Each structure stands twice: as structure tokens, then as C-alpha cells.
Amino acid sequence: MIFSRRNILAATLAAPGVVAFARLGSAAAALTLKISHQFPGGTIDEGDFRDRLCRKFAAELEKRTGGAIAAQVYPNSSLMKTVAQFSAVRKGALDISLYPMPYAGGEYPELNIGLMPGLVSSYLQGAAWKNSLLGQKLSAFMAEKGVVILSWVWQAGGVVSRSTPTVNPPDAKGLKIRGGSREVDMMFQAAGATTLTTPSNELYAAMQTGACDAATTSSTSLISFRLEEVAKSLTTGRGKSYWFMLEPLIMSKQIFDAMPKAHQDIVVALGAELEQFGTKEAMADDQKVAEVYAKKGAKVFDLDEAIVDKWRAIARETAWKDYARKTPLSADLLKLAEQIQVS
């Protein structure tokens, strides 16, 4: 099934008559890619920036390929379940996804480097990964598994709580907390919390019912999933944070490899261009989230370097050590990440 689709794709893209017909304004492009993600849908100008990034990618891809390639965005896990999207991309069953990297950590523990508490402490530091040796090795590993990283998107995160504010490590004791990755969970467990594995698009129900006392997720998700309606306090990720997630736009390597070189170049260039948009919008949401929660009556707290250092110390002795023992590549990636320091 996969190979037949790849052959059809290659044949379609190689057929000049089909492409020329698409350029003349036919209703259907020669190829329509499917882009899936778990976040609320909107428009190209309004809504969750991750959905907007996907829509911008789709629109510009069709424009730059002269209509030869179009793309359809499927938000809110409407095409397939959240966690399953990585495996689908890897196997060629899904073309593109904007995907939280640690969600794939159950299949490939090396990918939990994308949400290692305290490892990345700024957007500049995260952005430096792409062109470093770390980025090369991570990209090569992903390619071996059938995945191409198109846009390196980083997001800072914060903590929302139903009652007790979660700022310093002792505040987590006795709480049921969603960390967002195995490694963040380990840090919270060491601080005395019980942890939950819940996709961010399921957090509202978990907090509403009391199954979850507190949740750590990106600033954008804190807004998009309306968690201010079920939270009494917010610890923001603006300024300082121990929670930075790599949430890239990824593409099936099978689909990418079947494209003509000219279209591959367009896809790669467009993905890189959208990184600036992603970073700008993520940083804007780090500020906006505080306003949204304060307006709803929640108590808002910020972190400083001293508090981040407390969480990092716990993470270093638990999550970092555990991750480094997983595989030789894990140990290598962690060591390389520690060497990336940006002022």
C-alpha cells in the first residue's frame, strides 16, 4: 500500500501534462498533501499559531509549486489520534504533522531530548540546535526512522494549577501533575508529585474532573485549550522557564524522497522560513498567557533564575542521568546539548 502510493506520487509529479494542467487553475492539484496536528483549528490569520503555521505552509507550497502541490490541514486530531501521527508519518501513511517530539519518546527514547527539563533555557539556545552537531545527529536519526524535520519550532511552557500554585519544587508534593514528557515527569516525581500521561488536548477534561491537579504545557496550549477556565493559578514561561519543548513540523521521508528535487528545495526552504514566524508567535504567547489568566482571576507567578536552577538540579540528578543511560546516542545528544550555551 505504501509503496504503491509512493510510485503513484512519483509518477504524478513527473508528469508534465498533469502539472501544467494544475498550473492552468484546475480545481485539483496534481498532489494534495495531508497535514495533521492536535491543536484547535482557525484561519491563516487567526487562532493557534501552530495551526496558522501549517496553513501558511500549505498556502505558500501551492503558490511556489505553481499549483502542482496543494495541502489540506486537519486540526484537532481530526484525521488521526494525536500520538499516532508520528508513526503514521514515519511509515508514509501521513504526509506532514506539527508534532511534539517527546510524544514519540515511547517508540524512540532518544527523542525525549526535545523536552528535557532545564536543558534548554531560552529560544536562542534552542534555535542553536538546528545547525549544530547535535542538530545534525538528531536529524540523521529522524531520517533513519523515516522522518524529515522541516521547521524547528520551540515553545516555552508554564504550569496551571486547580488550587495550589506550583512555582518551587516543594509546591509539587502530593499533586497529580501532567509534565509533558517522561523526563519532566521524573523531575516532578522526585519533587513528590504523582504524574499523568495526558496529551495537551485532553487536559481540560482532566483538570475539570479533578483527575489532574496541575499541568505543564506550552503557553500557546495554555491559551488554546482554555485551561484558564479550570485553573486558579499560573506559573508562566515568560522570561525564565525550565520547560522548553521542540515541536517541529515534520514530513514523511518516503513522500519527500519521491518529490522532484525542485519541489524538495521548495519544501525545505519554506520550512526554514516559517521558523521565524513560529518563534515570534511562541514568544508573544508567553506574554499573552499571563494576561488571559489574570483577566480570568487566576494568580500569576513568574520564575527567576534561582528557581529554575532548583528545578534543573533535580532534573540533572534524575531525568538527565536516566536519559543518558538509555542508548549511546542519548548520552551523546545530552552531552552535545549541554555544550550549547547562548548568551
Short mmCIF file of C-alpha atoms in Angstrom, two decimals:
data_model
loop_
_atom_site.label_atom_id
_atom_site.label_comp_id
_atom_site.label_asym_id
_atom_site.label_seq_id
_atom_site.Cartn_x
_atom_site.Cartn_y
_atom_site.Cartn_z
CA MET A 1 0.00 0.00 0.00
CA ILE A 2 2.76 2.43 0.96
CA PHE A 3 4.94 1.57 -1.99
CA SER A 4 2.10 1.89 -4.47
CA ARG A 5 1.32 5.32 -3.07
CA ARG A 6 4.95 6.33 -3.43
CA ASN A 7 5.06 5.12 -7.01
CA ILE A 8 1.87 7.00 -7.83
CA LEU A 9 3.29 10.12 -6.20
CA ALA A 10 6.50 9.94 -8.19
CA ALA A 11 4.68 9.30 -11.43
CA THR A 12 2.21 12.11 -10.82
CA LEU A 13 4.88 14.66 -10.03
CA ALA A 14 6.91 13.61 -13.02
CA ALA A 15 4.03 14.03 -15.46
CA PRO A 16 4.43 17.45 -17.15
CA GLY A 17 0.90 17.39 -18.53
CA VAL A 18 -0.63 16.96 -15.09
CA VAL A 19 1.49 19.70 -13.60
CA ALA A 20 0.76 22.04 -16.48
CA PHE A 21 -2.95 21.38 -16.10
CA ALA A 22 -2.72 22.26 -12.40
CA ARG A 23 -0.97 25.50 -13.27
CA LEU A 24 -3.82 26.46 -15.53
CA GLY A 25 -6.06 26.68 -12.49
CA SER A 26 -7.70 23.26 -12.27
CA ALA A 27 -9.81 22.60 -9.20
CA ALA A 28 -7.46 19.84 -8.02
CA ALA A 29 -3.67 20.00 -7.74
CA ALA A 30 -1.52 17.16 -9.06
CA LEU A 31 -0.86 16.20 -5.44
CA THR A 32 -2.62 17.15 -2.21
CA LEU A 33 -0.64 16.54 0.99
CA LYS A 34 -2.36 15.93 4.31
CA ILE A 35 -1.12 17.96 7.30
CA SER A 36 -2.34 16.78 10.70
CA HIS A 37 -1.97 18.22 14.20
CA GLN A 38 -3.70 18.12 17.58
CA PHE A 39 -4.35 21.83 18.07
CA PRO A 40 -7.55 23.85 17.60
CA GLY A 41 -8.20 24.95 14.04
CA GLY A 42 -8.56 28.54 12.89
CA THR A 43 -7.64 30.52 9.82
CA ILE A 44 -4.35 31.53 8.26
CA ASP A 45 -4.54 34.82 10.20
CA GLU A 46 -6.39 33.92 13.42
CA GLY A 47 -6.09 31.24 16.08
CA ASP A 48 -3.40 28.93 17.46
CA PHE A 49 -0.14 29.85 15.73
CA ARG A 50 0.73 26.19 15.16
CA ASP A 51 -2.40 25.74 13.08
CA ARG A 52 -1.63 29.01 11.30
CA LEU A 53 1.93 27.83 10.59
CA CYS A 54 0.54 24.72 8.91
CA ARG A 55 -1.93 26.79 6.87
CA LYS A 56 0.80 29.21 5.82
CA PHE A 57 2.94 26.27 4.76
CA ALA A 58 0.05 24.84 2.71
CA ALA A 59 -0.80 28.11 1.01
CA GLU A 60 2.78 29.02 0.16
CA LEU A 61 3.59 25.50 -1.04
CA GLU A 62 0.79 25.61 -3.57
CA LYS A 63 1.89 29.09 -4.67
CA ARG A 64 5.56 28.24 -5.08
CA THR A 65 4.89 24.98 -6.94
CA GLY A 66 2.54 26.73 -9.35
CA GLY A 67 -0.37 24.61 -8.13
CA ALA A 68 1.42 21.30 -8.60
CA ILE A 69 1.22 20.57 -4.86
CA ALA A 70 -1.58 21.56 -2.51
CA ALA A 71 -2.06 20.67 1.14
CA GLN A 72 -5.06 20.16 3.40
CA VAL A 73 -4.77 20.91 7.14
CA TYR A 74 -6.58 18.64 9.60
CA PRO A 75 -6.57 20.30 13.08
CA ASN A 76 -7.64 18.96 16.47
CA SER A 77 -6.54 15.37 15.67
CA SER A 78 -9.50 15.15 13.29
CA LEU A 79 -7.60 12.96 10.82
CA MET A 80 -5.99 10.61 13.33
CA LYS A 81 -5.26 10.39 17.03
CA THR A 82 -2.57 12.62 18.48
CA VAL A 83 0.22 10.22 19.44
CA ALA A 84 -0.29 8.00 16.39
CA GLN A 85 0.71 10.77 13.99
CA PHE A 86 4.47 10.25 14.33
CA SER A 87 4.31 6.59 13.45
CA ALA A 88 2.00 7.41 10.54
CA VAL A 89 4.49 9.98 9.19
CA ARG A 90 7.34 7.54 9.65
CA LYS A 91 5.55 4.84 7.67
CA GLY A 92 4.32 7.15 4.91
CA ALA A 93 0.65 6.91 5.93
CA LEU A 94 0.59 10.64 6.82
CA ASP A 95 2.42 13.31 4.85
CA ILE A 96 3.10 16.07 7.39
CA SER A 97 2.46 16.77 11.07
CA LEU A 98 3.27 19.50 13.54
CA TYR A 99 4.23 17.15 16.33
CA PRO A 100 5.51 17.48 19.93
CA MET A 101 8.74 15.49 19.70
CA PRO A 102 8.57 13.79 23.13
CA TYR A 103 5.21 12.25 22.21
CA ALA A 104 7.32 9.83 20.15
CA GLY A 105 9.59 9.07 23.10
CA GLY A 106 7.77 5.85 23.87
CA GLU A 107 8.83 4.48 20.49
CA TYR A 108 12.24 6.15 20.36
CA PRO A 109 13.53 7.32 23.78
CA GLU A 110 16.22 9.41 22.10
CA LEU A 111 13.51 11.89 21.04
CA ASN A 112 12.79 12.85 24.64
CA ILE A 113 15.73 15.21 24.30
CA GLY A 114 13.07 17.53 22.82
CA LEU A 115 11.61 18.16 26.29
CA MET A 116 14.40 17.67 28.81
CA PRO A 117 13.65 19.85 31.85
CA GLY A 118 16.22 22.55 32.46
CA LEU A 119 18.32 21.65 29.41
CA VAL A 120 17.14 24.49 27.18
CA SER A 121 16.57 27.80 28.94
CA SER A 122 15.98 30.24 26.05
CA TYR A 123 14.70 30.40 22.49
CA LEU A 124 18.15 31.35 21.26
CA GLN A 125 19.67 28.28 22.85
CA GLY A 126 17.01 26.04 21.32
CA ALA A 127 17.43 27.63 17.90
CA ALA A 128 21.17 26.92 18.04
CA TRP A 129 20.47 23.19 17.98
CA LYS A 130 19.49 23.09 14.30
CA ASN A 131 22.87 23.93 12.79
CA SER A 132 24.99 22.31 15.50
CA LEU A 133 26.43 18.79 15.59
CA LEU A 134 23.51 17.92 17.87
CA GLY A 135 21.06 19.03 15.20
CA GLN A 136 22.88 17.03 12.54
CA LYS A 137 22.80 13.86 14.61
CA LEU A 138 19.18 14.30 15.62
CA SER A 139 18.15 14.99 12.02
CA ALA A 140 20.07 11.93 10.82
CA PHE A 141 18.40 9.76 13.45
CA MET A 142 14.96 11.03 12.44
CA ALA A 143 15.75 10.43 8.77
CA GLU A 144 16.74 6.85 9.54
CA LYS A 145 13.29 6.40 11.06
CA GLY A 146 11.58 7.88 8.02
CA VAL A 147 11.04 11.47 9.18
CA VAL A 148 12.32 14.81 7.82
CA ILE A 149 12.33 17.87 10.09
CA LEU A 150 11.04 20.85 8.10
CA SER A 151 10.66 23.54 10.80
CA TRP A 152 12.41 23.58 14.17
CA VAL A 153 9.79 25.14 16.43
CA TRP A 154 10.50 25.68 20.13
CA GLN A 155 7.96 26.66 22.77
CA ALA A 156 8.35 27.70 26.39
CA GLY A 157 5.78 26.44 28.86
CA GLY A 158 4.22 27.12 32.21
CA VAL A 159 2.21 25.39 34.92
CA VAL A 160 -1.50 25.79 35.63
CA SER A 161 -2.98 24.56 38.91
CA ARG A 162 -6.53 23.96 40.09
CA SER A 163 -5.61 25.20 43.56
CA THR A 164 -2.05 25.22 44.92
CA PRO A 165 0.35 27.40 42.86
CA THR A 166 3.23 25.32 41.51
CA VAL A 167 6.31 27.53 41.48
CA ASN A 168 9.08 25.98 43.62
CA PRO A 169 9.82 22.23 43.83
CA PRO A 170 8.18 21.76 47.28
CA ASP A 171 4.89 23.05 45.80
CA ALA A 172 4.56 19.88 43.70
CA LYS A 173 4.44 17.50 46.64
CA GLY A 174 1.22 15.49 46.74
CA LEU A 175 -0.16 16.88 43.47
CA LYS A 176 -1.25 14.93 40.39
CA ILE A 177 0.73 16.68 37.64
CA ARG A 178 0.96 16.33 33.88
CA GLY A 179 4.57 17.03 32.90
CA GLY A 180 4.52 16.53 29.13
CA SER A 181 7.33 14.01 28.81
CA ARG A 182 8.80 11.06 30.68
CA GLU A 183 11.73 13.18 31.80
CA VAL A 184 9.63 16.08 33.10
CA ASP A 185 7.53 13.51 34.93
CA MET A 186 10.65 12.11 36.59
CA MET A 187 11.58 15.57 37.84
CA PHE A 188 8.11 16.14 39.30
CA GLN A 189 8.09 12.67 40.87
CA ALA A 190 11.38 13.45 42.59
CA ALA A 191 9.70 16.59 43.96
CA GLY A 192 6.93 14.43 45.44
CA ALA A 193 4.22 14.57 42.78
CA THR A 194 2.22 11.84 41.08
CA THR A 195 2.36 12.22 37.30
CA LEU A 196 -0.10 11.69 34.45
CA THR A 197 0.44 10.95 30.77
CA THR A 198 -2.15 13.09 29.01
CA PRO A 199 -1.99 14.80 25.59
CA SER A 200 -2.47 18.56 25.90
CA ASN A 201 -5.76 18.46 24.00
CA GLU A 202 -7.21 16.26 26.78
CA LEU A 203 -6.08 18.43 29.71
CA TYR A 204 -9.26 20.48 30.06
CA ALA A 205 -11.37 17.44 30.89
CA ALA A 206 -8.70 16.01 33.20
CA MET A 207 -8.45 19.22 35.20
CA GLN A 208 -12.20 19.84 35.17
CA THR A 209 -12.89 16.44 36.73
CA GLY A 210 -10.04 16.67 39.23
CA ALA A 211 -8.11 13.78 37.69
CA CYS A 212 -5.28 16.29 37.21
CA ASP A 213 -4.32 18.93 39.81
CA ALA A 214 -1.73 20.76 37.74
CA ALA A 215 -0.43 20.65 34.20
CA THR A 216 2.69 21.84 32.43
CA THR A 217 2.35 22.66 28.74
CA SER A 218 3.28 25.34 26.24
CA SER A 219 2.00 28.89 26.64
CA THR A 220 0.07 28.52 23.39
CA SER A 221 -1.68 25.37 24.59
CA LEU A 222 -2.47 27.04 27.91
CA ILE A 223 -4.42 29.59 25.86
CA SER A 224 -5.82 27.46 23.03
CA PHE A 225 -7.23 24.75 25.26
CA ARG A 226 -8.88 27.34 27.56
CA LEU A 227 -7.32 25.96 30.73
CA GLU A 228 -7.85 29.34 32.42
CA GLU A 229 -11.45 28.19 32.88
CA VAL A 230 -10.38 25.38 35.22
CA ALA A 231 -7.28 26.90 36.85
CA LYS A 232 -6.75 29.12 39.87
CA SER A 233 -3.06 29.87 39.33
CA LEU A 234 -0.50 30.12 36.55
CA THR A 235 3.29 29.95 36.61
CA THR A 236 4.37 31.46 33.31
CA GLY A 237 7.22 30.62 30.97
CA ARG A 238 7.93 34.25 30.11
CA GLY A 239 11.43 35.39 30.95
CA LYS A 240 12.65 32.17 32.58
CA SER A 241 11.49 28.59 32.24
CA TYR A 242 12.76 25.05 32.81
CA TRP A 243 10.20 23.77 30.23
CA PHE A 244 11.10 24.22 26.55
CA MET A 245 9.65 21.79 24.01
CA LEU A 246 10.81 21.07 20.48
CA GLU A 247 7.60 20.87 18.44
CA PRO A 248 8.71 20.60 14.81
CA LEU A 249 6.86 20.45 11.53
CA ILE A 250 7.82 17.01 10.22
CA MET A 251 7.32 15.25 6.89
CA SER A 252 7.35 11.64 5.77
CA LYS A 253 10.71 10.87 4.20
CA GLN A 254 9.01 8.47 1.78
CA ILE A 255 6.86 11.28 0.45
CA PHE A 256 9.74 13.79 0.48
CA ASP A 257 12.09 11.45 -1.38
CA ALA A 258 9.50 10.84 -4.11
CA MET A 259 9.36 14.54 -4.95
CA PRO A 260 11.40 16.14 -7.73
CA LYS A 261 14.47 17.99 -6.46
CA ALA A 262 12.90 21.37 -7.25
CA HIS A 263 9.93 20.62 -5.03
CA GLN A 264 12.14 19.25 -2.27
CA ASP A 265 14.06 22.52 -2.29
CA ILE A 266 10.82 24.49 -2.01
CA VAL A 267 9.63 22.38 0.93
CA VAL A 268 12.94 22.74 2.80
CA ALA A 269 13.20 26.48 2.19
CA LEU A 270 9.62 27.11 3.21
CA GLY A 271 10.00 25.08 6.40
CA ALA A 272 13.09 27.07 7.37
CA GLU A 273 11.39 30.40 6.66
CA LEU A 274 8.47 29.56 8.95
CA GLU A 275 10.76 29.04 11.95
CA GLN A 276 10.97 32.79 12.46
CA PHE A 277 7.17 33.02 12.47
CA GLY A 278 6.94 30.16 14.97
CA THR A 279 9.43 31.71 17.38
CA LYS A 280 7.85 35.15 17.22
CA GLU A 281 4.37 33.79 17.90
CA ALA A 282 5.54 31.47 20.68
CA MET A 283 7.24 34.36 22.48
CA ALA A 284 4.15 36.53 22.05
CA ASP A 285 2.04 33.82 23.66
CA ASP A 286 4.44 33.66 26.62
CA GLN A 287 3.32 37.22 27.38
CA LYS A 288 -0.29 36.85 26.32
CA VAL A 289 -0.94 33.85 28.57
CA ALA A 290 -0.35 35.93 31.70
CA GLU A 291 -2.91 38.48 30.54
CA VAL A 292 -5.50 35.81 29.71
CA TYR A 293 -5.22 34.13 33.11
CA ALA A 294 -5.07 37.34 35.12
CA LYS A 295 -8.24 38.56 33.40
CA LYS A 296 -9.95 35.34 34.47
CA GLY A 297 -8.91 35.91 38.08
CA ALA A 298 -6.03 33.45 38.34
CA LYS A 299 -2.94 34.27 40.39
CA VAL A 300 0.04 34.71 38.07
CA PHE A 301 3.63 33.89 39.02
CA ASP A 302 6.92 34.16 37.13
CA LEU A 303 10.13 32.19 37.52
CA ASP A 304 13.58 33.63 38.14
CA GLU A 305 16.96 32.04 37.52
CA ALA A 306 17.29 30.85 41.12
CA ILE A 307 14.02 28.90 40.94
CA VAL A 308 14.89 27.45 37.53
CA ASP A 309 18.22 26.30 38.99
CA LYS A 310 16.35 24.40 41.74
CA TRP A 311 14.29 22.50 39.20
CA ARG A 312 17.35 21.94 36.98
CA ALA A 313 19.27 20.44 39.88
CA ILE A 314 16.51 17.89 40.43
CA ALA A 315 16.28 17.14 36.71
CA ARG A 316 20.02 16.72 36.35
CA GLU A 317 20.11 14.03 39.06
CA THR A 318 17.04 12.18 37.81
CA ALA A 319 15.84 12.75 34.26
CA TRP A 320 19.18 13.67 32.71
CA LYS A 321 21.00 10.67 34.18
CA ASP A 322 18.21 8.30 33.25
CA TYR A 323 18.06 9.60 29.69
CA ALA A 324 21.83 9.34 29.21
CA ARG A 325 21.67 5.65 30.15
CA LYS A 326 19.05 4.80 27.53
CA THR A 327 21.24 4.48 24.42
CA PRO A 328 24.70 5.61 23.28
CA LEU A 329 23.02 8.25 21.08
CA SER A 330 21.04 9.57 24.05
CA ALA A 331 24.22 10.08 26.01
CA ASP A 332 25.84 11.78 23.03
CA LEU A 333 22.89 14.10 22.38
CA LEU A 334 22.69 15.16 26.02
CA LYS A 335 26.40 15.91 26.16
CA LEU A 336 26.21 17.99 22.98
CA ALA A 337 23.15 19.87 24.23
CA GLU A 338 24.93 20.83 27.46
CA GLN A 339 27.72 22.36 25.38
CA ILE A 340 25.34 24.74 23.57
CA GLN A 341 25.29 27.94 25.56
CA VAL A 342 23.95 31.18 24.14
CA SER A 343 24.11 34.48 25.99
#
